[in-house]
Tab-separated table of C-alpha atoms in Angstrom:
chain	number	residue	atom	x	y	z
A	217	MET	CA	-13.172	7.805	8.922
A	218	ALA	CA	-12.118	10.575	6.612
A	219	GLU	CA	-14.104	11.187	3.514
A	220	PRO	CA	-12.206	11.580	0.281
A	221	GLY	CA	-12.063	15.344	-0.309
A	222	GLY	CA	-10.987	17.619	-3.100
A	223	GLY	CA	-12.772	20.449	-4.846
A	224	ALA	CA	-12.611	21.680	-8.412
A	225	ALA	CA	-9.768	23.987	-9.393
A	226	PRO	CA	-10.876	27.608	-9.770
A	227	GLU	CA	-11.527	28.819	-13.299
A	228	GLY	CA	-8.552	30.415	-15.022
A	229	SER	CA	-6.047	28.388	-12.982
A	230	ALA	CA	-4.031	25.590	-14.483
A	231	ALA	CA	-5.977	22.335	-14.387
A	232	LEU	CA	-4.118	19.191	-13.369
A	233	LEU	CA	-4.975	16.008	-15.142
A	234	LEU	CA	-3.799	12.684	-13.846
A	235	LEU	CA	-3.302	10.342	-16.775
A	236	GLU	CA	-2.913	6.776	-15.716
A	237	ALA	CA	-1.647	4.459	-18.426
A	238	GLY	CA	-3.221	1.003	-18.526
A	239	GLY	CA	-1.510	-2.138	-17.275
A	240	ASP	CA	0.329	-3.015	-14.066
A	241	GLY	CA	3.454	-1.110	-13.220
A	242	ASP	CA	3.022	1.603	-15.872
A	243	ALA	CA	4.155	4.976	-14.613
A	244	GLU	CA	1.631	7.656	-13.816
A	245	GLU	CA	2.212	10.884	-15.663
A	246	LEU	CA	1.214	14.257	-14.334
A	247	VAL	CA	0.395	16.707	-17.091
A	248	GLU	CA	-0.300	20.380	-16.539
A	249	VAL	CA	-2.816	21.787	-18.978
A	250	VAL	CA	-2.764	25.584	-19.227
A	251	ASP	CA	-5.394	27.666	-20.977
A	252	LEU	CA	-3.049	29.632	-23.264
A	253	GLU	CA	-5.835	31.889	-24.547
A	254	ALA	CA	-7.012	33.184	-21.160
A	255	PRO	CA	-8.192	36.799	-21.587
A	256	GLY	CA	-5.937	39.580	-20.303
A	257	PRO	CA	-7.154	42.246	-17.839
A	258	ASP	CA	-7.816	44.794	-20.654
A	259	ASP	CA	-10.041	42.345	-22.538
A	260	LEU	CA	-11.960	41.588	-19.360
A	261	ALA	CA	-12.435	45.303	-18.624
A	262	SER	CA	-13.910	45.992	-22.063
A	263	GLU	CA	-16.214	42.973	-21.768
A	264	MET	CA	-17.472	44.165	-18.376
A	265	GLU	CA	-18.492	47.650	-19.649
A	266	ASP	CA	-21.752	46.452	-21.233
A	267	VAL	CA	-22.803	44.131	-18.430
A	268	ASP	CA	-25.732	44.876	-16.150
A	269	LEU	CA	-24.249	43.608	-12.890
A	270	GLU	CA	-27.588	43.053	-11.151
A	271	GLU	CA	-28.821	40.808	-13.985
A	272	GLU	CA	-25.467	39.039	-14.128
A	273	GLU	CA	-25.583	38.298	-10.370
A	274	VAL	CA	-28.987	36.678	-10.747
A	275	ALA	CA	-27.680	34.615	-13.646
A	276	TRP	CA	-24.701	33.407	-11.605
A	277	GLU	CA	-26.937	32.366	-8.713
A	278	THR	CA	-29.177	30.425	-11.068
A	279	GLU	CA	-26.193	28.712	-12.628
A	280	GLU	CA	-24.971	27.555	-9.211
A	281	GLU	CA	-28.414	26.237	-8.322
A	282	ASP	CA	-28.670	24.389	-11.638
A	283	GLU	CA	-25.231	22.883	-11.047
A	284	GLY	CA	-26.297	21.544	-7.639
A	285	VAL	CA	-29.408	19.923	-9.092
A	286	GLU	CA	-27.332	18.442	-11.881
A	287	GLU	CA	-24.868	16.961	-9.382
A	288	GLY	CA	-27.750	15.423	-7.445
A	289	MET	CA	-29.178	13.920	-10.611
A	290	GLU	CA	-25.846	12.357	-11.473
A	291	VAL	CA	-25.913	10.020	-8.470
A	292	GLN	CA	-26.383	6.585	-10.004
A	293	ASP	CA	-28.588	4.292	-7.912
A	294	ASP	CA	-28.516	0.596	-8.777
A	295	SER	CA	-30.237	-0.457	-5.538
A	296	GLU	CA	-33.618	-2.161	-5.340
A	297	VAL	CA	-34.511	-1.083	-1.794
A	298	THR	CA	-33.393	1.805	0.422
A	299	PHE	CA	-33.823	1.761	4.196
A	300	SER	CA	-33.734	5.342	5.457
A	301	LYS	CA	-34.937	5.327	9.084
A	302	HIS	CA	-31.448	6.120	10.415
A	303	THR	CA	-30.677	9.801	10.937
A	304	ALA	CA	-26.859	9.513	10.989
A	305	SER	CA	-24.118	7.249	9.600
A	306	VAL	CA	-25.056	3.558	9.515
A	307	PHE	CA	-22.105	1.579	10.872
A	308	CYS	CA	-23.057	-2.092	10.699
A	309	VAL	CA	-25.315	-4.609	8.982
A	310	SER	CA	-26.044	-8.320	9.220
A	311	ILE	CA	-28.440	-10.603	7.317
A	312	ASP	CA	-30.394	-13.295	9.142
A	313	PRO	CA	-28.697	-16.611	8.235
A	314	LYS	CA	-31.752	-18.891	8.344
A	315	THR	CA	-34.212	-17.204	5.990
A	316	ASN	CA	-32.048	-14.454	4.423
A	317	THR	CA	-35.115	-12.173	4.530
A	318	LEU	CA	-34.203	-9.804	7.388
A	319	ALA	CA	-31.421	-7.310	8.013
A	320	VAL	CA	-30.311	-5.599	11.207
A	321	THR	CA	-28.539	-2.246	11.014
A	322	GLY	CA	-26.941	-0.066	13.676
A	323	GLY	CA	-25.899	3.558	13.488
A	324	GLU	CA	-24.421	6.728	14.895
A	325	ASP	CA	-27.955	7.821	15.853
A	326	ASP	CA	-27.831	5.276	18.755
A	327	LYS	CA	-30.468	3.226	16.931
A	328	ALA	CA	-30.674	-0.342	15.646
A	329	TYR	CA	-33.447	-1.650	13.428
A	330	VAL	CA	-34.540	-5.055	12.157
A	331	TRP	CA	-36.200	-4.733	8.755
A	332	HIS	CA	-37.351	-6.691	5.706
A	333	LEU	CA	-34.939	-6.933	2.772
A	334	SER	CA	-37.789	-7.284	0.255
A	335	ASP	CA	-39.288	-3.834	0.801
A	336	GLY	CA	-37.343	-2.073	3.560
A	337	GLU	CA	-40.320	-2.254	5.931
A	338	LEU	CA	-39.449	-2.064	9.630
A	339	LEU	CA	-40.013	-5.221	11.705
A	340	PHE	CA	-38.959	-3.656	15.020
A	341	GLU	CA	-36.598	-1.157	16.608
A	342	CYS	CA	-33.926	-2.378	19.034
A	343	SER	CA	-34.430	0.538	21.433
A	344	GLY	CA	-32.559	1.672	24.528
A	345	HIS	CA	-29.005	2.280	23.295
A	346	LYS	CA	-27.287	5.452	24.534
A	347	ASP	CA	-24.327	5.455	22.136
A	348	SER	CA	-23.523	4.645	18.494
A	349	VAL	CA	-24.541	1.076	17.640
A	350	THR	CA	-21.392	-0.399	16.070
A	351	CYS	CA	-22.117	-4.149	16.251
A	352	ALA	CA	-25.259	-6.048	15.270
A	353	GLY	CA	-25.864	-9.662	14.251
A	354	PHE	CA	-28.222	-12.628	14.244
A	355	SER	CA	-27.604	-15.952	15.989
A	356	HIS	CA	-26.805	-18.964	13.771
A	357	ASP	CA	-30.484	-19.987	13.581
A	358	SER	CA	-31.917	-16.439	13.418
A	359	THR	CA	-33.738	-16.924	16.748
A	360	PHE	CA	-31.967	-13.973	18.362
A	361	VAL	CA	-30.488	-10.668	17.236
A	362	ALA	CA	-27.788	-8.901	19.261
A	363	THR	CA	-26.961	-5.191	19.177
A	364	GLY	CA	-23.975	-3.524	20.837
A	365	ASP	CA	-23.048	0.125	21.236
A	366	MET	CA	-19.689	1.837	21.663
A	367	SER	CA	-20.146	2.332	25.403
A	368	GLY	CA	-20.428	-1.447	25.878
A	369	LEU	CA	-24.187	-1.897	26.295
A	370	ILE	CA	-25.157	-5.171	24.593
A	371	LYS	CA	-28.791	-6.191	24.114
A	372	VAL	CA	-30.317	-9.402	22.747
A	373	TRP	CA	-33.808	-9.593	21.247
A	374	ARG	CA	-35.967	-12.554	20.325
A	375	VAL	CA	-36.844	-12.026	16.661
A	376	ASP	CA	-40.268	-13.722	16.574
A	377	THR	CA	-41.637	-11.872	19.621
A	378	LYS	CA	-39.613	-8.671	19.017
A	379	GLU	CA	-38.840	-8.606	22.747
A	380	GLU	CA	-35.585	-7.800	24.534
A	381	ILE	CA	-34.599	-10.906	26.485
A	382	TRP	CA	-31.129	-10.044	27.811
A	383	SER	CA	-28.729	-7.154	28.266
A	384	PHE	CA	-25.270	-6.664	29.754
A	385	GLU	CA	-22.807	-3.802	30.137
A	386	VAL	CA	-19.092	-4.211	29.501
A	387	GLY	CA	-16.272	-1.738	28.792
A	388	ASP	CA	-16.069	0.131	25.477
A	389	LEU	CA	-17.033	-2.367	22.782
A	390	GLU	CA	-14.536	-3.288	20.024
A	391	TRP	CA	-16.150	-6.354	18.375
A	392	MET	CA	-19.014	-8.804	18.837
A	393	GLU	CA	-19.761	-12.159	17.201
A	394	TRP	CA	-22.216	-15.041	17.636
A	395	HIS	CA	-20.988	-18.616	18.041
A	396	PRO	CA	-21.430	-20.533	14.738
A	397	GLN	CA	-23.485	-23.408	16.269
A	398	ALA	CA	-24.921	-22.283	19.625
A	399	HIS	CA	-26.768	-19.469	21.379
A	400	ILE	CA	-23.484	-18.098	22.677
A	401	LEU	CA	-22.353	-14.518	22.167
A	402	LEU	CA	-18.748	-13.279	22.281
A	403	ALA	CA	-17.384	-9.755	22.463
A	404	GLY	CA	-14.083	-7.924	22.934
A	405	THR	CA	-13.590	-4.669	24.831
A	406	ALA	CA	-11.142	-1.781	25.128
A	407	ASP	CA	-9.858	-3.052	28.504
A	408	GLY	CA	-8.383	-6.137	26.782
A	409	ASN	CA	-11.021	-8.591	27.949
A	410	SER	CA	-13.008	-10.935	25.732
A	411	TRP	CA	-16.401	-12.057	27.012
A	412	MET	CA	-18.594	-15.093	26.361
A	413	TRP	CA	-22.232	-15.457	27.403
A	414	LYS	CA	-24.825	-18.185	27.089
A	415	ILE	CA	-28.043	-16.626	25.793
A	416	PRO	CA	-30.602	-16.143	27.275
A	417	GLY	CA	-29.341	-17.547	30.605
A	418	GLY	CA	-26.413	-15.132	30.753
A	419	ASP	CA	-23.745	-17.538	32.141
A	420	CYS	CA	-20.534	-15.589	31.619
A	421	LYS	CA	-16.846	-16.313	31.058
A	422	THR	CA	-14.030	-13.798	30.530
A	423	PHE	CA	-10.719	-14.221	28.729
A	424	GLN	CA	-8.157	-11.748	30.000
A	425	GLY	CA	-5.833	-10.340	27.366
A	426	PRO	CA	-3.021	-7.809	27.686
A	427	ASN	CA	-3.792	-4.394	29.159
A	428	CYS	CA	-4.892	-2.921	25.813
A	429	PRO	CA	-7.970	-3.155	23.560
A	430	ALA	CA	-9.040	-6.516	22.071
A	431	THR	CA	-9.466	-4.979	18.613
A	432	CYS	CA	-10.851	-7.969	16.671
A	433	GLY	CA	-11.950	-11.542	17.241
A	434	HIS	CA	-13.362	-14.594	15.511
A	435	VAL	CA	-14.809	-17.919	16.680
A	436	LEU	CA	-13.221	-20.764	14.719
A	437	PRO	CA	-15.568	-23.106	12.781
A	438	ASP	CA	-15.145	-25.960	15.314
A	439	GLY	CA	-16.853	-23.718	17.887
A	440	LYS	CA	-14.281	-24.713	20.495
A	441	ARG	CA	-11.670	-22.005	19.931
A	442	ALA	CA	-11.564	-18.283	19.285
A	443	VAL	CA	-8.732	-16.114	17.977
A	444	VAL	CA	-8.420	-12.566	19.299
A	445	GLY	CA	-6.139	-9.762	18.105
A	446	TYR	CA	-5.001	-6.886	20.296
A	447	GLU	CA	-3.867	-3.292	19.951
A	448	ASP	CA	-0.293	-4.168	20.994
A	449	GLY	CA	0.079	-6.485	17.964
A	450	THR	CA	-0.285	-9.737	19.925
A	451	VAL	CA	-2.711	-12.543	19.042
A	452	ARG	CA	-4.176	-15.168	21.346
A	453	PHE	CA	-5.941	-18.428	20.561
A	454	TRP	CA	-8.414	-19.238	23.325
A	455	ASP	CA	-9.915	-22.564	24.411
A	456	LEU	CA	-13.526	-21.509	24.966
A	457	LYS	CA	-14.413	-24.395	27.282
A	458	GLN	CA	-11.358	-24.224	29.513
A	459	GLY	CA	-10.980	-20.457	29.342
A	460	SER	CA	-7.253	-20.926	28.761
A	461	SER	CA	-4.857	-19.554	26.170
A	462	LEU	CA	-3.722	-22.162	23.615
A	463	HIS	CA	-1.215	-20.040	21.671
A	464	VAL	CA	0.178	-16.514	22.051
A	465	LEU	CA	1.778	-14.789	19.068
A	466	LYS	CA	3.941	-11.817	20.013
A	467	GLY	CA	7.231	-10.203	19.046
A	468	GLN	CA	8.320	-11.427	15.612
A	469	ASP	CA	5.337	-13.772	15.379
A	470	GLY	CA	2.864	-11.041	16.258
A	471	HIS	CA	2.294	-7.751	14.460
A	472	GLN	CA	4.099	-4.417	14.789
A	473	GLY	CA	0.831	-2.501	15.172
A	474	PRO	CA	-2.800	-2.972	16.241
A	475	LEU	CA	-4.718	-5.891	14.704
A	476	THR	CA	-7.567	-4.786	12.424
A	477	CYS	CA	-9.135	-8.046	11.204
A	478	VAL	CA	-9.002	-11.814	11.497
A	479	ALA	CA	-10.556	-14.648	9.455
A	480	SER	CA	-10.296	-18.425	9.170
A	481	ASN	CA	-10.683	-20.862	6.286
A	482	LYS	CA	-13.697	-23.177	6.108
A	483	ASP	CA	-12.305	-25.954	8.337
A	484	GLY	CA	-10.493	-23.573	10.694
A	485	SER	CA	-7.051	-25.041	10.039
A	486	LEU	CA	-5.679	-21.711	8.806
A	487	VAL	CA	-6.149	-18.228	10.218
A	488	LEU	CA	-5.314	-14.955	8.467
A	489	MET	CA	-4.671	-11.841	10.540
A	490	GLY	CA	-4.291	-8.238	9.350
A	491	SER	CA	-2.831	-5.164	10.989
A	492	VAL	CA	-2.089	-1.471	10.530
A	493	ASP	CA	1.518	-2.635	9.976
A	494	CYS	CA	0.326	-3.610	6.439
A	495	HIS	CA	1.157	-7.273	6.980
A	496	ALA	CA	-1.237	-10.203	6.750
A	497	LYS	CA	-0.020	-13.290	8.600
A	498	LEU	CA	-1.123	-16.823	7.754
A	499	VAL	CA	-1.157	-19.009	10.882
A	500	ASN	CA	-1.619	-22.741	11.470
A	501	SER	CA	-4.355	-22.752	14.107
A	502	ALA	CA	-3.358	-26.173	15.513
A	503	THR	CA	0.271	-25.212	16.211
A	504	GLY	CA	0.004	-21.420	16.456
A	505	LYS	CA	2.936	-21.128	14.028
A	506	VAL	CA	3.154	-18.433	11.365
A	507	VAL	CA	3.136	-20.171	7.987
A	508	PHE	CA	3.680	-17.101	5.813
A	509	VAL	CA	3.654	-13.304	5.930
A	510	PHE	CA	2.029	-11.422	3.059
A	511	ARG	CA	3.656	-7.996	3.000
A	512	ALA	CA	2.201	-4.852	1.463
A	513	GLU	CA	5.631	-4.012	0.022
A	514	SER	CA	5.324	-6.953	-2.351
A	515	VAL	CA	1.974	-5.555	-3.568
A	516	VAL	CA	2.513	-1.810	-3.497
A	517	PRO	CA	5.849	-0.297	-4.670
A	518	LYS	CA	7.839	1.585	-2.019
A	519	PRO	CA	6.513	5.151	-1.878
A	520	SER	CA	8.549	8.190	-2.853
A	521	ALA	CA	9.301	10.802	-0.185
A	522	SER	CA	6.287	12.889	-1.245
A	523	GLU	CA	3.999	9.860	-0.865
A	524	SER	CA	5.439	8.670	2.427
A	525	GLU	CA	2.846	10.439	4.578
A	526	GLU	CA	0.005	8.775	2.664
A	527	ALA	CA	1.800	5.428	2.805
A	528	GLU	CA	2.098	5.656	6.582
A	529	SER	CA	-1.690	5.644	6.806
A	530	ASN	CA	-2.017	2.444	4.771
A	531	SER	CA	-3.189	-0.688	6.595
A	532	VAL	CA	-4.880	-4.044	6.102
A	533	GLU	CA	-8.601	-3.344	6.454
A	534	SER	CA	-10.205	-6.690	5.618
A	535	LEU	CA	-9.304	-10.218	4.548
A	536	GLY	CA	-10.808	-13.628	3.877
A	537	PHE	CA	-10.445	-17.108	2.404
A	538	CYS	CA	-12.042	-18.501	-0.740
A	539	ASN	CA	-14.057	-21.680	-0.014
A	540	VAL	CA	-13.634	-23.343	-3.411
A	541	MET	CA	-10.003	-22.589	-4.358
A	542	PRO	CA	-6.802	-22.184	-2.314
A	543	LEU	CA	-6.972	-18.389	-2.479
A	544	ALA	CA	-7.035	-15.569	0.060
A	545	ALA	CA	-7.864	-11.902	-0.406
A	546	VAL	CA	-6.430	-8.930	1.463
A	547	GLY	CA	-7.897	-5.420	1.183
A	548	TYR	CA	-5.814	-2.356	1.959
A	549	LEU	CA	-6.717	1.204	2.925
A	550	ASP	CA	-4.847	2.494	-0.151
A	551	GLY	CA	-7.394	0.733	-2.390
A	552	THR	CA	-5.362	-2.351	-3.289
A	553	LEU	CA	-7.088	-5.749	-3.342
A	554	ALA	CA	-4.463	-8.488	-3.317
A	555	ILE	CA	-5.420	-12.048	-4.283
A	556	TYR	CA	-2.890	-14.586	-2.964
A	557	ASP	CA	-2.366	-18.207	-3.998
A	558	LEU	CA	-2.096	-20.156	-0.731
A	559	THR	CA	-0.475	-23.180	-2.389
A	560	THR	CA	2.497	-21.236	-3.726
A	561	GLN	CA	2.137	-18.329	-1.247
A	562	THR	CA	2.490	-15.836	-4.077
A	563	LEU	CA	0.590	-12.771	-5.230
A	564	ARG	CA	-1.783	-13.868	-7.968
A	565	HIS	CA	-3.609	-10.629	-8.794
A	566	LYS	CA	-3.607	-7.002	-7.754
A	567	CYS	CA	-6.927	-5.194	-8.251
A	568	GLN	CA	-6.813	-1.442	-7.746
A	569	HIS	CA	-9.630	0.719	-6.386
A	570	GLU	CA	-9.605	4.503	-6.592
A	571	SER	CA	-10.493	4.756	-2.883
A	572	GLY	CA	-9.712	2.749	0.228
A	573	ILE	CA	-11.237	-0.693	0.751
A	574	VAL	CA	-13.497	-0.880	3.800
A	575	GLN	CA	-14.393	-4.559	3.722
A	576	LEU	CA	-14.292	-7.646	1.514
A	577	LEU	CA	-16.380	-10.822	1.397
A	578	TRP	CA	-16.072	-14.010	-0.660
A	579	GLU	CA	-19.031	-15.715	-2.266
A	580	GLU	CA	-19.830	-18.959	-0.479
A	581	ASN	CA	-19.523	-21.243	-3.500
A	582	SER	CA	-17.426	-19.491	-6.129
A	583	PRO	CA	-14.091	-17.679	-6.494
A	584	VAL	CA	-15.725	-14.248	-6.589
A	585	VAL	CA	-14.755	-11.599	-4.047
A	586	TYR	CA	-16.852	-8.530	-3.214
A	587	THR	CA	-15.329	-5.301	-1.982
A	588	CYS	CA	-16.883	-2.086	-0.671
A	589	SER	CA	-15.041	1.156	-0.764
A	590	LEU	CA	-14.789	4.696	0.547
A	591	ASP	CA	-16.066	5.866	-2.849
A	592	GLY	CA	-19.507	4.431	-2.033
A	593	ALA	CA	-19.462	1.531	-4.509
A	594	VAL	CA	-19.564	-2.285	-4.303
A	595	TYR	CA	-17.253	-4.180	-6.653
A	596	LEU	CA	-17.319	-7.845	-7.773
A	597	TRP	CA	-13.979	-9.387	-8.777
A	598	ASP	CA	-13.208	-12.723	-10.429
A	599	ALA	CA	-10.302	-14.023	-8.334
A	600	ARG	CA	-9.196	-16.402	-11.085
A	601	SER	CA	-8.528	-13.657	-13.614
A	602	GLY	CA	-8.319	-10.586	-11.358
A	603	LYS	CA	-10.889	-8.914	-13.606
A	604	LEU	CA	-13.732	-6.683	-12.443
A	605	ILE	CA	-17.089	-8.412	-13.052
A	606	SER	CA	-19.368	-5.515	-12.131
A	607	GLU	CA	-19.903	-2.601	-9.782
A	608	TYR	CA	-22.945	-1.253	-7.982
A	609	ARG	CA	-23.528	2.326	-6.892
A	610	GLY	CA	-26.218	4.215	-5.035
A	611	HIS	CA	-24.678	5.819	-1.952
A	612	SER	CA	-23.639	9.465	-1.795
A	613	ALA	CA	-21.006	8.790	0.901
A	614	GLU	CA	-18.576	6.050	1.864
A	615	ILE	CA	-19.818	2.492	2.506
A	616	LEU	CA	-19.084	1.521	6.126
A	617	ASP	CA	-20.202	-2.121	6.135
A	618	PHE	CA	-21.896	-4.679	3.912
A	619	ALA	CA	-23.307	-8.201	4.002
A	620	LEU	CA	-24.015	-10.935	1.459
A	621	ASN	CA	-26.849	-13.441	1.497
A	622	LYS	CA	-26.110	-17.177	1.149
A	623	ASP	CA	-26.439	-17.516	-2.636
A	624	ALA	CA	-24.788	-14.118	-3.175
A	625	SER	CA	-27.804	-12.759	-5.025
A	626	ILE	CA	-28.250	-9.858	-2.591
A	627	VAL	CA	-25.793	-7.334	-1.131
A	628	VAL	CA	-26.841	-5.049	1.723
A	629	THR	CA	-24.729	-1.951	2.335
A	630	THR	CA	-24.601	0.751	5.019
A	631	SER	CA	-23.167	4.205	4.537
A	632	GLY	CA	-22.225	7.586	5.898
A	633	ASP	CA	-25.189	8.964	3.915
A	634	HIS	CA	-27.531	7.654	6.713
A	635	GLN	CA	-28.926	4.905	4.472
A	636	ALA	CA	-28.803	1.150	4.017
A	637	LYS	CA	-29.387	-0.234	0.542
A	638	VAL	CA	-30.238	-3.616	-0.966
A	639	PHE	CA	-28.668	-4.495	-4.317
A	640	CYS	CA	-29.730	-7.471	-6.431
A	641	VAL	CA	-26.605	-8.972	-7.979
A	642	GLN	CA	-27.094	-10.065	-11.568
A	643	ARG	CA	-24.553	-12.585	-12.831
A	644	PRO	CA	-24.573	-14.261	-16.273
A	645	ASP	CA	-23.583	-17.653	-14.774
A	646	ARG	CA	-26.753	-17.790	-12.608
């Protein structure tokens, strides 16, 4: 994932200021500010005559050092706890659902750790991975924790004894998720297969997709069906007991690019799917029919020729349903958060981030949506008004994943800065 770049313009060159007028739809104006009183070469020469170059060199070095310290000091840290055992980017995080006191994180250092949210103290290391740990999560009752690495090695640990009780190797891992009511683990791989295991027994079932990666998947709330999205833009609804395909969405019903994310509403009657084609499709899970297509074009104006390259890289990165109002949120790589009204199937609010959205999550019991971004911040949005409630900072690199506890009082983030952080969310209505 590319980090947002850009250095300062050299001194003496024209500085470019981007002035963005407030309000939706207002044009952005690019203004070039030129230092009209820049000294000419003769002035510079006369100034240089009296300078002791050795002293000046020392002064410049000191200035640069001071500047670096100053930049470091400017990093705002709103977090309560920092977990810093990882030695490379931290890719994934999950909070234990039963007690909400433990987190599991996995990283590029081939490590996964289970640790206490209250103080960041390590409970145990999930050792033995040989590749980046990209998936990690607790079972519905917090009895087990599963960790999966990119090469397809999946391990399950019993939390109370801290012991590994099961492992299995599949193809390159794309996604992994626990069943919402049982000790059953599901995963999707780059060969197009989806897998289901009973834990700890290991009874196994496979669901064969097309000959391309199963890029995302989700077990529906009834626990009887799963929806899986594939790199070729197709989507399959699977009957977990029978092992058979209930619905296949392809062609016009599918997507025109790889699936990136999938979510369902609370009762599982509706499924929302997102893709690199910038579309989010709302599907009736009982019939497999597309109810509506939310298109990025209706959110983001068509790009000019100069912006077309950037626009091509836009995609749906994350999405989800509100539990308490008929709303859905879609987060785009270009930084747009779109709040849709499901009743009227219209865009209700557009909330703009300066950097791309990595993931979004809804609060369990209120119309508040959380987003994390490539700029390293977590944002809270009121979906009713589209207004920003608050933001939390502390990372010096992009956030790669985050998790919310049940009452949405705690956010745990992971980042490219090798750290995981715990933020306590203060809200006036609590």
